[in-house]
Coordinates of C-alpha atoms (C1' of nucleotides) in Angstrom, one line a residue:
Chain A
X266 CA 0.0 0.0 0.0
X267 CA 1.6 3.4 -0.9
X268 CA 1.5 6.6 1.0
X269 CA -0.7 9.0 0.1
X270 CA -0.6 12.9 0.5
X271 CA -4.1 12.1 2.8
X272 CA -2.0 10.0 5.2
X273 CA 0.1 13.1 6.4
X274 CA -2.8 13.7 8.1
X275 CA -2.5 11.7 10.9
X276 CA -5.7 11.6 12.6
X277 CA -4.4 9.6 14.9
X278 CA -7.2 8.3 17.9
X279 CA -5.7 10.3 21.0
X280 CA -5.6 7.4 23.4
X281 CA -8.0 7.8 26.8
X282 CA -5.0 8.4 28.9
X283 CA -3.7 11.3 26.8
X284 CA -7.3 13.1 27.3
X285 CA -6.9 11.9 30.9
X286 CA -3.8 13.6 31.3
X287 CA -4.4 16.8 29.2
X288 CA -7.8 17.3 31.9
X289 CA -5.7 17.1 35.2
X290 CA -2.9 18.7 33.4
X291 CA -5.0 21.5 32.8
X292 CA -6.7 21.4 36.3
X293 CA -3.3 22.0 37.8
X294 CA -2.0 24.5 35.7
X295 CA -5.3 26.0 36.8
X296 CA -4.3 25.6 40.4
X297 CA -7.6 24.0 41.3
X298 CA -5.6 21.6 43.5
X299 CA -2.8 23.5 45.7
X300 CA 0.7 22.2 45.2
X301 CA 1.3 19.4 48.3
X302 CA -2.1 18.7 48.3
X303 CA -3.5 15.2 47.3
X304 CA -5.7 14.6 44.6
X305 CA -8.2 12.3 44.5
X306 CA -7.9 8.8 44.9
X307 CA -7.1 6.5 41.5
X308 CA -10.9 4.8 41.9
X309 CA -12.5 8.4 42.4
X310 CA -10.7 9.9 39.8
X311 CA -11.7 6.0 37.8
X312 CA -15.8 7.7 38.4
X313 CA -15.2 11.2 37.6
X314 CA -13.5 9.8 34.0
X315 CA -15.3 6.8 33.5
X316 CA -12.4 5.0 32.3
X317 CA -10.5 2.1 34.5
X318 CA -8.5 2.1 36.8
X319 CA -5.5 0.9 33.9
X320 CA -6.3 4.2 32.1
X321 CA -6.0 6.6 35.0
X322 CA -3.1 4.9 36.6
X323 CA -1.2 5.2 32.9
X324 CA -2.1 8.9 32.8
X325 CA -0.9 9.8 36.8
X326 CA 2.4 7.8 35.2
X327 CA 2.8 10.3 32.6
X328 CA 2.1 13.4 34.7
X329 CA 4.5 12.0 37.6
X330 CA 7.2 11.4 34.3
X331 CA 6.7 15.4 33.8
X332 CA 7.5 15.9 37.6
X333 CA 3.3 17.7 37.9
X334 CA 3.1 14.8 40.6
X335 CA 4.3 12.1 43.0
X336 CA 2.6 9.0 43.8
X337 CA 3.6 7.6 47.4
X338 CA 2.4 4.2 47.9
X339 CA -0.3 3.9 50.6
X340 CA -0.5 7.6 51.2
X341 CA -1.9 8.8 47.5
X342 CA -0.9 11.1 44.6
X343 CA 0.3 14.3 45.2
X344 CA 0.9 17.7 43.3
X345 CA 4.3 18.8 43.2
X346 CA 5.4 21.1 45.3
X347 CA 7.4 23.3 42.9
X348 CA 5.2 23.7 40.1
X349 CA 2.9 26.4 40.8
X350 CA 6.0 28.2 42.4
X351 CA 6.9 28.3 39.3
X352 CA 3.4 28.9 37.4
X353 CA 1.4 29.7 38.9
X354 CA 2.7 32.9 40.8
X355 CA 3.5 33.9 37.0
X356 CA -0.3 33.3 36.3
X357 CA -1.4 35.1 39.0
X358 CA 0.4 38.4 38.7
X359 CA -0.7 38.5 35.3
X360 CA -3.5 41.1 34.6
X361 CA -5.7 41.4 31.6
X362 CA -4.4 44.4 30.6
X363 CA -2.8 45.4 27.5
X364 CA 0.8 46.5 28.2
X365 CA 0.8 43.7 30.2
X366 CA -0.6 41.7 27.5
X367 CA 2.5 42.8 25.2
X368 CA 5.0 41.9 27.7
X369 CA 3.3 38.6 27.9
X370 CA 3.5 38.2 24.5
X371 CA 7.6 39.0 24.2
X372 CA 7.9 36.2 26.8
X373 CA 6.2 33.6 24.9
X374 CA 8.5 34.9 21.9
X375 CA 11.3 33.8 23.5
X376 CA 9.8 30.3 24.9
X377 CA 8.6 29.3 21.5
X378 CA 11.8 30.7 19.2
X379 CA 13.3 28.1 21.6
X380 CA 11.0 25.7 21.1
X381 CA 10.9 26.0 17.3
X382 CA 15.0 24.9 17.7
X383 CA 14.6 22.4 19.7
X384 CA 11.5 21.0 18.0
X385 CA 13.3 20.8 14.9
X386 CA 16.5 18.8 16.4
X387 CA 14.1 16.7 18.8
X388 CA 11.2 15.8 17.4
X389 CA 9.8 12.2 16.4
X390 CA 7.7 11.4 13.9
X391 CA 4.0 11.3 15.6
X392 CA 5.3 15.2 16.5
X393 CA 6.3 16.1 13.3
X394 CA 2.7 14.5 12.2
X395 CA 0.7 16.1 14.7
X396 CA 2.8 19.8 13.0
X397 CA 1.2 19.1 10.0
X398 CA -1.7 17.8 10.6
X399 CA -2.4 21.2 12.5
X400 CA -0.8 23.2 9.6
X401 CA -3.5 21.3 7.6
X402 CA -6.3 21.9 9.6
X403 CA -5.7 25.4 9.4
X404 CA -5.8 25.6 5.7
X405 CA -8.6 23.5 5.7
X406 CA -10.4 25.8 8.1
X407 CA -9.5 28.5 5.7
X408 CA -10.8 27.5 3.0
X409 CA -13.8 27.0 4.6
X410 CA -14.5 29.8 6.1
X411 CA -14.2 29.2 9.5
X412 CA -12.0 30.7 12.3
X413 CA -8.6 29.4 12.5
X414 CA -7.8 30.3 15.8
X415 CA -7.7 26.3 17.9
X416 CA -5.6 25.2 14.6
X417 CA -3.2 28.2 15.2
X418 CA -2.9 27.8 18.8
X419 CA -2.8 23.8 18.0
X420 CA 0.3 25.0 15.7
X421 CA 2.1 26.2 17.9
X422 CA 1.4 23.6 20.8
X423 CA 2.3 20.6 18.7
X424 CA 6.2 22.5 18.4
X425 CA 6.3 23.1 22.0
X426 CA 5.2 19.8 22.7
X427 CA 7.8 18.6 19.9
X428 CA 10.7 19.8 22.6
X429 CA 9.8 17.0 24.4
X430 CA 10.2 19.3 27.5
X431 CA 6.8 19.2 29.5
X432 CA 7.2 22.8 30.6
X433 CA 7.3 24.4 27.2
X434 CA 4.0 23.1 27.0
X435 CA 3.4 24.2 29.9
X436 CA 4.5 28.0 29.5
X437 CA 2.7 28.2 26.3
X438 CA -0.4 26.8 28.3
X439 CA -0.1 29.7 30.7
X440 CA 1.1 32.6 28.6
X441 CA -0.8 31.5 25.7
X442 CA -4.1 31.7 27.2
X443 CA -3.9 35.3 27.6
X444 CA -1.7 36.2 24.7
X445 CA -2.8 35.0 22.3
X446 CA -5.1 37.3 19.7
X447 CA -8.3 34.9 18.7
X448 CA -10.9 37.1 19.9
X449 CA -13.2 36.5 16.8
X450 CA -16.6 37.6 18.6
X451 CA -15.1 41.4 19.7
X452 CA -16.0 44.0 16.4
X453 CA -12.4 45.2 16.0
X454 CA -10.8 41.5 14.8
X455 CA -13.6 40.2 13.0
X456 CA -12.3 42.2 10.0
X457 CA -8.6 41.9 10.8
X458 CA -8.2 38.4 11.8
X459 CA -10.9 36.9 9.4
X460 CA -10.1 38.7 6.3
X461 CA -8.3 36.3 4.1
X462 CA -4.9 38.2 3.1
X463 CA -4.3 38.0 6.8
X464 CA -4.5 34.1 7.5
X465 CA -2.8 33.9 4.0
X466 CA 0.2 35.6 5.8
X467 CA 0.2 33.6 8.9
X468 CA 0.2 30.0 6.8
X469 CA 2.7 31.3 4.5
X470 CA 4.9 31.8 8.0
X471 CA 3.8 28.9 9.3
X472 CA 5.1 27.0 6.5
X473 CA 8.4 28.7 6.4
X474 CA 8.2 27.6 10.3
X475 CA 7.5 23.5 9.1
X476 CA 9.8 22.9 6.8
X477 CA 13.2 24.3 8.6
X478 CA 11.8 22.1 11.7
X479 CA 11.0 19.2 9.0
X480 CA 14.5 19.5 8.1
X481 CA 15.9 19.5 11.4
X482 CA 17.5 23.1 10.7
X483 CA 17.7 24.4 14.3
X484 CA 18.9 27.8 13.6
X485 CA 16.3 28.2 10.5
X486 CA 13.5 27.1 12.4
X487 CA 14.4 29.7 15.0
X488 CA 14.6 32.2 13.0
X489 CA 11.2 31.5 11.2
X490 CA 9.7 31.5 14.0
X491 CA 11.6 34.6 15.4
X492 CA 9.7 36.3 11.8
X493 CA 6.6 34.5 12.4
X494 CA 6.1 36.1 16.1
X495 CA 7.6 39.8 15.8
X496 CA 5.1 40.6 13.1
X497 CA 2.3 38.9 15.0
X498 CA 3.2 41.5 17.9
X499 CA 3.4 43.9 15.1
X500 CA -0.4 43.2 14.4
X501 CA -1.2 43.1 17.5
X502 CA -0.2 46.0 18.6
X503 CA -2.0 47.7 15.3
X504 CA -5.2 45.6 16.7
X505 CA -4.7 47.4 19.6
X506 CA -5.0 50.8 18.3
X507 CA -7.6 49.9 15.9
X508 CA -10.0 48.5 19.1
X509 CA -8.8 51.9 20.6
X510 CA -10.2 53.8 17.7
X511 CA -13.4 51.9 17.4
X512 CA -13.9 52.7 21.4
X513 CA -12.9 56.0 20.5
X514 CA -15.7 56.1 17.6
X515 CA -18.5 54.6 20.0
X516 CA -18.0 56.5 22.7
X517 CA -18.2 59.7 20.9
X518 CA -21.2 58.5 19.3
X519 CA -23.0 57.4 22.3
X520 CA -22.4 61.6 23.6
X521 CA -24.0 62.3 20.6
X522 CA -27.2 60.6 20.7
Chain B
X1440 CA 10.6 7.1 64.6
X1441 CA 13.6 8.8 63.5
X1442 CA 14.6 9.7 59.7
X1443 CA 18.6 9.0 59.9
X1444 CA 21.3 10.0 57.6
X1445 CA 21.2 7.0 55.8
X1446 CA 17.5 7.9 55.1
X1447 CA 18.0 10.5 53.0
X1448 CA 20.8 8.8 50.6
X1449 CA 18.5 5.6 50.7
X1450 CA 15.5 6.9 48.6
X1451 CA 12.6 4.8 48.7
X1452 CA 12.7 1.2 46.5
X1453 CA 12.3 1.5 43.2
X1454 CA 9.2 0.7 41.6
X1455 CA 9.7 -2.4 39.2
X1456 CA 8.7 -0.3 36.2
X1457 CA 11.6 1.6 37.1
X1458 CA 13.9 -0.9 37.1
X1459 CA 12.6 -2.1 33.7
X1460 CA 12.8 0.9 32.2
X1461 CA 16.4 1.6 33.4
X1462 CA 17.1 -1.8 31.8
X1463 CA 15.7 -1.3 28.6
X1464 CA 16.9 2.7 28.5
X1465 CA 20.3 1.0 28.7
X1466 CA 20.0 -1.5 25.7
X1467 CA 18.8 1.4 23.7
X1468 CA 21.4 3.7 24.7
X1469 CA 23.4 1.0 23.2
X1470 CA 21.9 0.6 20.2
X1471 CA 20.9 -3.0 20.6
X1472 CA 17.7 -2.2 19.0
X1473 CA 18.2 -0.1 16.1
X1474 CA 15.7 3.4 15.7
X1475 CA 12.7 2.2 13.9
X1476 CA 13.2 -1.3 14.9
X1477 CA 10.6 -3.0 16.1
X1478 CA 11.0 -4.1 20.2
X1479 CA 10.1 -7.3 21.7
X1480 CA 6.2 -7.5 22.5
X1481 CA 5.1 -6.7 25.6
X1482 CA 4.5 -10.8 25.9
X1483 CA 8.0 -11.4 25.1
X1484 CA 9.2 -8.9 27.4
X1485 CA 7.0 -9.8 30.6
X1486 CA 8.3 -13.5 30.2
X1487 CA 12.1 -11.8 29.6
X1488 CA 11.9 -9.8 32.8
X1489 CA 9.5 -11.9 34.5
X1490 CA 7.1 -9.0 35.8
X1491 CA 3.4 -8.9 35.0
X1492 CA 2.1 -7.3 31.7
X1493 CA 0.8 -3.9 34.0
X1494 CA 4.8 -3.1 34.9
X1495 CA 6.1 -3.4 31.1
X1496 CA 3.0 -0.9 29.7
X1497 CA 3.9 1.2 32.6
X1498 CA 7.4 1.0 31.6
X1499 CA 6.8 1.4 27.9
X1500 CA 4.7 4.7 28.6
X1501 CA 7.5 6.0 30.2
X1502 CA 9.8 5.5 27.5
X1503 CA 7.3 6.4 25.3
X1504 CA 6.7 9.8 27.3
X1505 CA 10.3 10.3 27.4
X1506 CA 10.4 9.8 23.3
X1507 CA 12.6 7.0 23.1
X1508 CA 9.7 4.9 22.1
X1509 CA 6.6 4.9 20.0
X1510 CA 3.5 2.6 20.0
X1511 CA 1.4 1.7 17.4
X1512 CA -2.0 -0.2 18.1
X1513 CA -1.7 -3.2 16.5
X1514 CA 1.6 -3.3 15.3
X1515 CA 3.6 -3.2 18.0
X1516 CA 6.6 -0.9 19.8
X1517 CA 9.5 0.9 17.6
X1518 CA 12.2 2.5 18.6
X1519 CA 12.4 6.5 18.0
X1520 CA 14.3 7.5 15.0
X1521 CA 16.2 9.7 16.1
X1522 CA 17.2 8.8 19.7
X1523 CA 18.8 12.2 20.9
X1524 CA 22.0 10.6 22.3
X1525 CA 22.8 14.1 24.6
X1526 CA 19.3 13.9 25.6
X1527 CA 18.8 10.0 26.6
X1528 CA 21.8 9.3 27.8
X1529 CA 21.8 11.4 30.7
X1530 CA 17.8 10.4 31.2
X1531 CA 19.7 7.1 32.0
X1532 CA 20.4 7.2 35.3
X1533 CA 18.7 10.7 35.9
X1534 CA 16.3 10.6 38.9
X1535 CA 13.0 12.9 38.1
X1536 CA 14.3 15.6 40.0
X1537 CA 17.8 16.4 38.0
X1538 CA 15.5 15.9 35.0
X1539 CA 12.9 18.6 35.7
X1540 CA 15.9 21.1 36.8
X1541 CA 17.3 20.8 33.6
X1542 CA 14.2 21.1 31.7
X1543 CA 13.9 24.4 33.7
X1544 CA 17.3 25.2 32.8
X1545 CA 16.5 24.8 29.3
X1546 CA 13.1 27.5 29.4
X1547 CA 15.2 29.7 31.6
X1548 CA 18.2 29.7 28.3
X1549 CA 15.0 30.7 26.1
X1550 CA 14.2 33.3 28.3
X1551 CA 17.7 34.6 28.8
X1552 CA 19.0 34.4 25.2
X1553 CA 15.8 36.9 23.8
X1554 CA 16.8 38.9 27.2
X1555 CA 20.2 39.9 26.0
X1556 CA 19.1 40.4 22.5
X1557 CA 16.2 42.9 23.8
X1558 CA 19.0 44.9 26.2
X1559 CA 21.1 45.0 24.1
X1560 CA 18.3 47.2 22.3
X1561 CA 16.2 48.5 24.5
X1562 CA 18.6 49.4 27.7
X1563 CA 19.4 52.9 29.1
X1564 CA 22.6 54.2 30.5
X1565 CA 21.6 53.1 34.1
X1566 CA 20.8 49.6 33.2
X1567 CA 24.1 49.2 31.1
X1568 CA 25.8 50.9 33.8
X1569 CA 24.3 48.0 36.6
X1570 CA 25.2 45.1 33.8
X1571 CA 28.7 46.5 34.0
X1572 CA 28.6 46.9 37.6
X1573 CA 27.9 43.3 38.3
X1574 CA 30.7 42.5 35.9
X1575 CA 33.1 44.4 37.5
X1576 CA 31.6 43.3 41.1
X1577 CA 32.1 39.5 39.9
X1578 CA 35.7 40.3 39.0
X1579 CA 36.7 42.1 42.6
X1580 CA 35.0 39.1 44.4
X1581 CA 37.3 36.7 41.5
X1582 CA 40.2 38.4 42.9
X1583 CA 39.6 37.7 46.3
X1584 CA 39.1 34.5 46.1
X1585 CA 35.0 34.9 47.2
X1586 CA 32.2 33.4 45.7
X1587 CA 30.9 34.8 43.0
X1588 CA 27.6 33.6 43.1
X1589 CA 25.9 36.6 43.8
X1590 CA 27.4 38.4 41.2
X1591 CA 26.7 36.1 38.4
X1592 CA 22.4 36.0 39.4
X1593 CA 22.9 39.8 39.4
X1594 CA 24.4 40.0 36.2
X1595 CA 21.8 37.9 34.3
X1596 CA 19.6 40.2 36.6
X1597 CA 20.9 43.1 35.4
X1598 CA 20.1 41.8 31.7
X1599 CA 16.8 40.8 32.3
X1600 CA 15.8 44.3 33.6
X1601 CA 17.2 46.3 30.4
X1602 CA 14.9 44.7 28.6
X1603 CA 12.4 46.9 30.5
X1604 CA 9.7 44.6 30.2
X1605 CA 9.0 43.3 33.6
X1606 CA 8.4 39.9 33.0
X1607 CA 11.7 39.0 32.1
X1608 CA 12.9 39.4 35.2
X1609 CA 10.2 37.4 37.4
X1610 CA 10.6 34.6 35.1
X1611 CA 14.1 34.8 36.1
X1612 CA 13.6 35.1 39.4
X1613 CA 11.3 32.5 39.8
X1614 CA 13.2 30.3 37.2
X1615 CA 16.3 30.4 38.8
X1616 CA 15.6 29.9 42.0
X1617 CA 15.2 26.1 41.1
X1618 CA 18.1 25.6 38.3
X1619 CA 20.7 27.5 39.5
X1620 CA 23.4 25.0 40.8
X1621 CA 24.9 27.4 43.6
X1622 CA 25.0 23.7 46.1
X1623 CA 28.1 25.2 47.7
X1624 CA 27.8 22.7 50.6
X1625 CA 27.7 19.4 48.6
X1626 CA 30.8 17.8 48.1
X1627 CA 31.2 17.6 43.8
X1628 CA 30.7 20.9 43.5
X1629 CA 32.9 23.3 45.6
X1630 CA 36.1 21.5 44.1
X1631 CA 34.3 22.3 40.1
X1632 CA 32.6 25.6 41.5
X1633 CA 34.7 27.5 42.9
X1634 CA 37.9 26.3 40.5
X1635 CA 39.3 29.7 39.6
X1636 CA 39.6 28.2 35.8
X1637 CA 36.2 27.4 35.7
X1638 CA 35.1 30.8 37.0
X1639 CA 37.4 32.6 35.0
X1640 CA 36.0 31.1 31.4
X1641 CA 32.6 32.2 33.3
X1642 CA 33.7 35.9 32.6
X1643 CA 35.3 35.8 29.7
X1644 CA 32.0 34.6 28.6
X1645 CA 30.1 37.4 30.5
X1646 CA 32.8 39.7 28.9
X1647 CA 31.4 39.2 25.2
X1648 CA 28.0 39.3 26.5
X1649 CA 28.9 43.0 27.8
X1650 CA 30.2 43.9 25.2
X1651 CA 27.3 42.7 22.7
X1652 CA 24.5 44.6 24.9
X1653 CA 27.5 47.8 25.0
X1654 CA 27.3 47.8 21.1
X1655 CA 23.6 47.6 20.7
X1656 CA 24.1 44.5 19.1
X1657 CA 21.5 42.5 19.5
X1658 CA 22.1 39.1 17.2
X1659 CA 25.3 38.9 19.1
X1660 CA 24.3 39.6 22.2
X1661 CA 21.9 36.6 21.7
X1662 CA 24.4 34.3 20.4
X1663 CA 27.0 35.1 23.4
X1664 CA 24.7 34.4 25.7
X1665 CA 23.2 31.3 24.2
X1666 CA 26.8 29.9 24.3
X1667 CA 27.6 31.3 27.8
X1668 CA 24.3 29.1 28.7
X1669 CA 24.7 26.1 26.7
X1670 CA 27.9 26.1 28.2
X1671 CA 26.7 26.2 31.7
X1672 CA 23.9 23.2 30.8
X1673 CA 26.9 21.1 29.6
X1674 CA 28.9 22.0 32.8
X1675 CA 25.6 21.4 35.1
X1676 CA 25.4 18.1 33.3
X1677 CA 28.8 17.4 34.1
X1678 CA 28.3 18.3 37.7
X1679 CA 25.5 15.6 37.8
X1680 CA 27.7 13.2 36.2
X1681 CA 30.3 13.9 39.0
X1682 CA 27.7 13.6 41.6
X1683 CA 26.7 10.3 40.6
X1684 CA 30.1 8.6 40.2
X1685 CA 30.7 10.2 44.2
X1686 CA 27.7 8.5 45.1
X1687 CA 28.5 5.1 43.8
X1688 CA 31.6 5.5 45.1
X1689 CA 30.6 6.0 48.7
X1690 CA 27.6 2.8 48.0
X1691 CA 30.8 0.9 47.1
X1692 CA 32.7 2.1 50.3
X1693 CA 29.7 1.6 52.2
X1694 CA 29.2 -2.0 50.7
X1695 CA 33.0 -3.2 52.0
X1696 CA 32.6 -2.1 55.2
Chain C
dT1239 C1' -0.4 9.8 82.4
dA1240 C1' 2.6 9.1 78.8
dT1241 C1' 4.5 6.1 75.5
dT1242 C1' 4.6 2.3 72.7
dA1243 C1' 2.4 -1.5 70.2
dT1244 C1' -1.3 -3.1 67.5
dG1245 C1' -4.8 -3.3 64.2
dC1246 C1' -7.7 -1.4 60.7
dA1247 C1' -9.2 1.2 56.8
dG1248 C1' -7.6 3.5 52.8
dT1249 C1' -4.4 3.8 48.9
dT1250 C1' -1.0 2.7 45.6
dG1251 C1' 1.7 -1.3 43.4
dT1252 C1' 1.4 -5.6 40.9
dA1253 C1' -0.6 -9.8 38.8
dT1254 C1' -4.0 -12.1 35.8
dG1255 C1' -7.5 -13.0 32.4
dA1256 C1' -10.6 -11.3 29.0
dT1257 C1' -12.2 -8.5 25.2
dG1258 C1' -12.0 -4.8 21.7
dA1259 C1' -9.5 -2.3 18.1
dC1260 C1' -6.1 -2.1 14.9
dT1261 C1' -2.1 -3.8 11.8
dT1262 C1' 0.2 -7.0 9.1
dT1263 C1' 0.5 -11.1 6.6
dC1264 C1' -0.7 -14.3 3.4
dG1265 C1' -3.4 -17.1 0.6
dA1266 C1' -7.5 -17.6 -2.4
dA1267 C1' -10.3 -15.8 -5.9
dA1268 C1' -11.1 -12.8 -9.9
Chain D
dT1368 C1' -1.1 -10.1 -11.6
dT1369 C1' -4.1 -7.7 -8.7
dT1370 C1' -7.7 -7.5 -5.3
dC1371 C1' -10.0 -9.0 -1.5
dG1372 C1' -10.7 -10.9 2.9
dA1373 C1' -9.8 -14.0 6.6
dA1374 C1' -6.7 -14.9 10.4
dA1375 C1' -3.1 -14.2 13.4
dG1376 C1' -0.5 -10.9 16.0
dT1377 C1' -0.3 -6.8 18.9
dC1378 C1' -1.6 -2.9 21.5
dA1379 C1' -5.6 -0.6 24.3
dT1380 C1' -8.8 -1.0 27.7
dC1381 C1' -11.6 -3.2 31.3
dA1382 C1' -12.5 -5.8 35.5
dT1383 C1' -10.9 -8.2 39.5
dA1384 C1' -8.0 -9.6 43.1
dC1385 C1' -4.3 -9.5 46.2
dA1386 C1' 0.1 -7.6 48.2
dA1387 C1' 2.6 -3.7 50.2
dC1388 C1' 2.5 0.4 52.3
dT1389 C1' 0.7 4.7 55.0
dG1390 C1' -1.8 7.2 58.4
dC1391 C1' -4.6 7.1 62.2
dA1392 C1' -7.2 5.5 66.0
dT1393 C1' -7.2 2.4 69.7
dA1394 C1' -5.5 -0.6 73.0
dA1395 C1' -1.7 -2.2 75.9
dT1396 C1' 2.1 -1.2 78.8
dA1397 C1' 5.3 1.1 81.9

DNA sequence: TATTATGCAGTTGTATGATGACTTTCGAAA
DNA sequence: TTTCGAAAGTCATCATACAACTGCATAATA
């Protein structure tokens, strides 16, 4: 059987303990469970999921191999005690404002130029796949006319997660959350974000992006990526004025009325 | 009861999986399975290291989570093509803790290497004026045969806050207080620590950094200090090398007695 | 009373068997 | 030769049981 172009597409079935780990993952990062505090027990946690035991006890494995947790026999699983030192204080200091919203985003410039190296000298196949399969989602989204936003952000998680270094995923979780421009239901993106010429630009990057990490170019992948991110802060920041603007326009029309 | 000395060297007893995965970690390592390869099946290797079917899986996620491995429903377990040697082989006899300080280590070079490129852009007279300061301060306390220590977190503190973007510095801050190696009681590293070789190539280092973020040159100021921290992560890994080969050696001088 | 020993309930670690889902192989049929 | 499908091999998941360990309450002891 030969390989078709279709096939890049690896549409892989995530296995249950992968969705298993991504939801606690994602609870923790959230802080819902302090750091040194226990979570709840494998046959609670067996309910809450609906999957066995097998399933949860492979996804506590994985989190405990990123260092999130550490199960003690006969005592229970607990959260690490350094993480949230080290996440969640940065979440929490983090406003919703928009200076601090551009500082954010420079941070995450430097995590995922990083990342972009490393992915390219680190990754395995499935992770190369799962880069792909994202860069094809997006132009499939494209064409369709729908908002490309989860296969951008899934873009740039699949590279992170290439590094094979939890806590590049784990920064991008936390930075990206708030940094990331996706807001398709506010009046000022709708005509930046969705008009075509725009996305155009960001695949055309993003392919730049794939094929120096594809090729295992380090330094090239960098530096596409470097590209990629500086003009996304450039359009951000012209966002920014242009919601300013619109406030601007609205406010002086509600004095009018 | 009392937690002796011999307590804390002791560590608790290794899970089986553990052991299995140390085991077949080192017959990758050594190539006994070439990448792509196919591994025995998880059949084979219950009956090979005579444990139940639950501790192989548990051991094959963990490869699998650490990339060496990759499973494919139905066909079976391969080998990684490209097994990153400097990566895997010091997974080998890594506890979880070493590993997550150098992943840290590794987002706090991201962060540090877009730091110096940003000062070298951004700073103003004061800021290069504390940068210098800290070099200077780390060369007085050279001379005098103190630790530096302090003087090496302020220069990297120094270059984080020209960036003027606050962020940079809290990451820092809260980055570095888990991966920087400053163990000055522990026996392998006062001997490589304080050496005043080793410190010296520390500032020469910190020298072309200076002068990078002087010149307003940022591409170079990146690139020193990505080799100024690439460095240090090959030194660190040394260090762990070091302290594994002291700790053998006292289990072997323990074991005689 | 204060301290130590004991037992119990809860939790993780391991073993075992069964079933579903998926891949590969190989032979039969067109 | 090519195509199709059946069957064997393999991983994924489930269910159950028992062993090992921890924490805590209670009883036994000095």
């Amino acid at each position: 059987m030969s390989q078709t172009v279709a096939d890049l597409r690896v549409e892989r079935k995530p296995k249950l303990s992968e969705t298993v780990v991504a939801a606690i993952r994602k609870q923790l990062l959230a802080g819902e469970v302090p750091p040194g505090q226990k979570l709840p027990t494998e046959g609670q946690l067996t309910e809450t999921f609906g999957v066995s035991r097998t399933v949860i006890r492979e996804a506590l494995a994985k989190l405990a191999a990123d260092g999130l947790v550490e199960a003690r026999q006969g005592a229970g699983v607990f959260v690490s005690e350094h993480i949230s030192t080290t996440f969640g204080v940065l979440a929490a200091d983090m406003g919703a404002k928009d200076s601090v919203a551009l500082n954010v985003l420079e941070v995450r410039l430097a995590i995922e130029i990083e990342s972009a190296g490393l992915a390219a000298i680190r990754r395995n196949a499935a992770q190369e796949a799962a880069i792909q399969e994202a860069f094809f989602e997006f132009e499939r989204l494209l064409l369709a006319s729908q908002p490309t936003g989860p296969a951008d952000l899934a873009f740039h998680r699949a590279i992170a997660s290439a590094t094979n270094n939890p806590f590049y995923v784990e920064m991008l979780d936390v930075l990206g959350r708030r940094a990331i421009p996706c807001d398709v239901t506010s009046p000022w993106s709708t005509e930046l974000v969705q008009s075509d010429e725009y996305q155009r630009g960001l695949q055309r990057e993003h392919l730049v992006i794939l094929n120096a990490i594809s090729a295992g170019d380090a330094e090239a992948a960098r530096e596409a990526m470097r590209t990629h991110l500086t003009r996304s802060q450039q359009r951000y920041r012209e966002r920014l004025q242009a919601r300013q603007a619109y406030y601007a326009n609205s406010l002086k029309a509600a004095s009018t009325e």
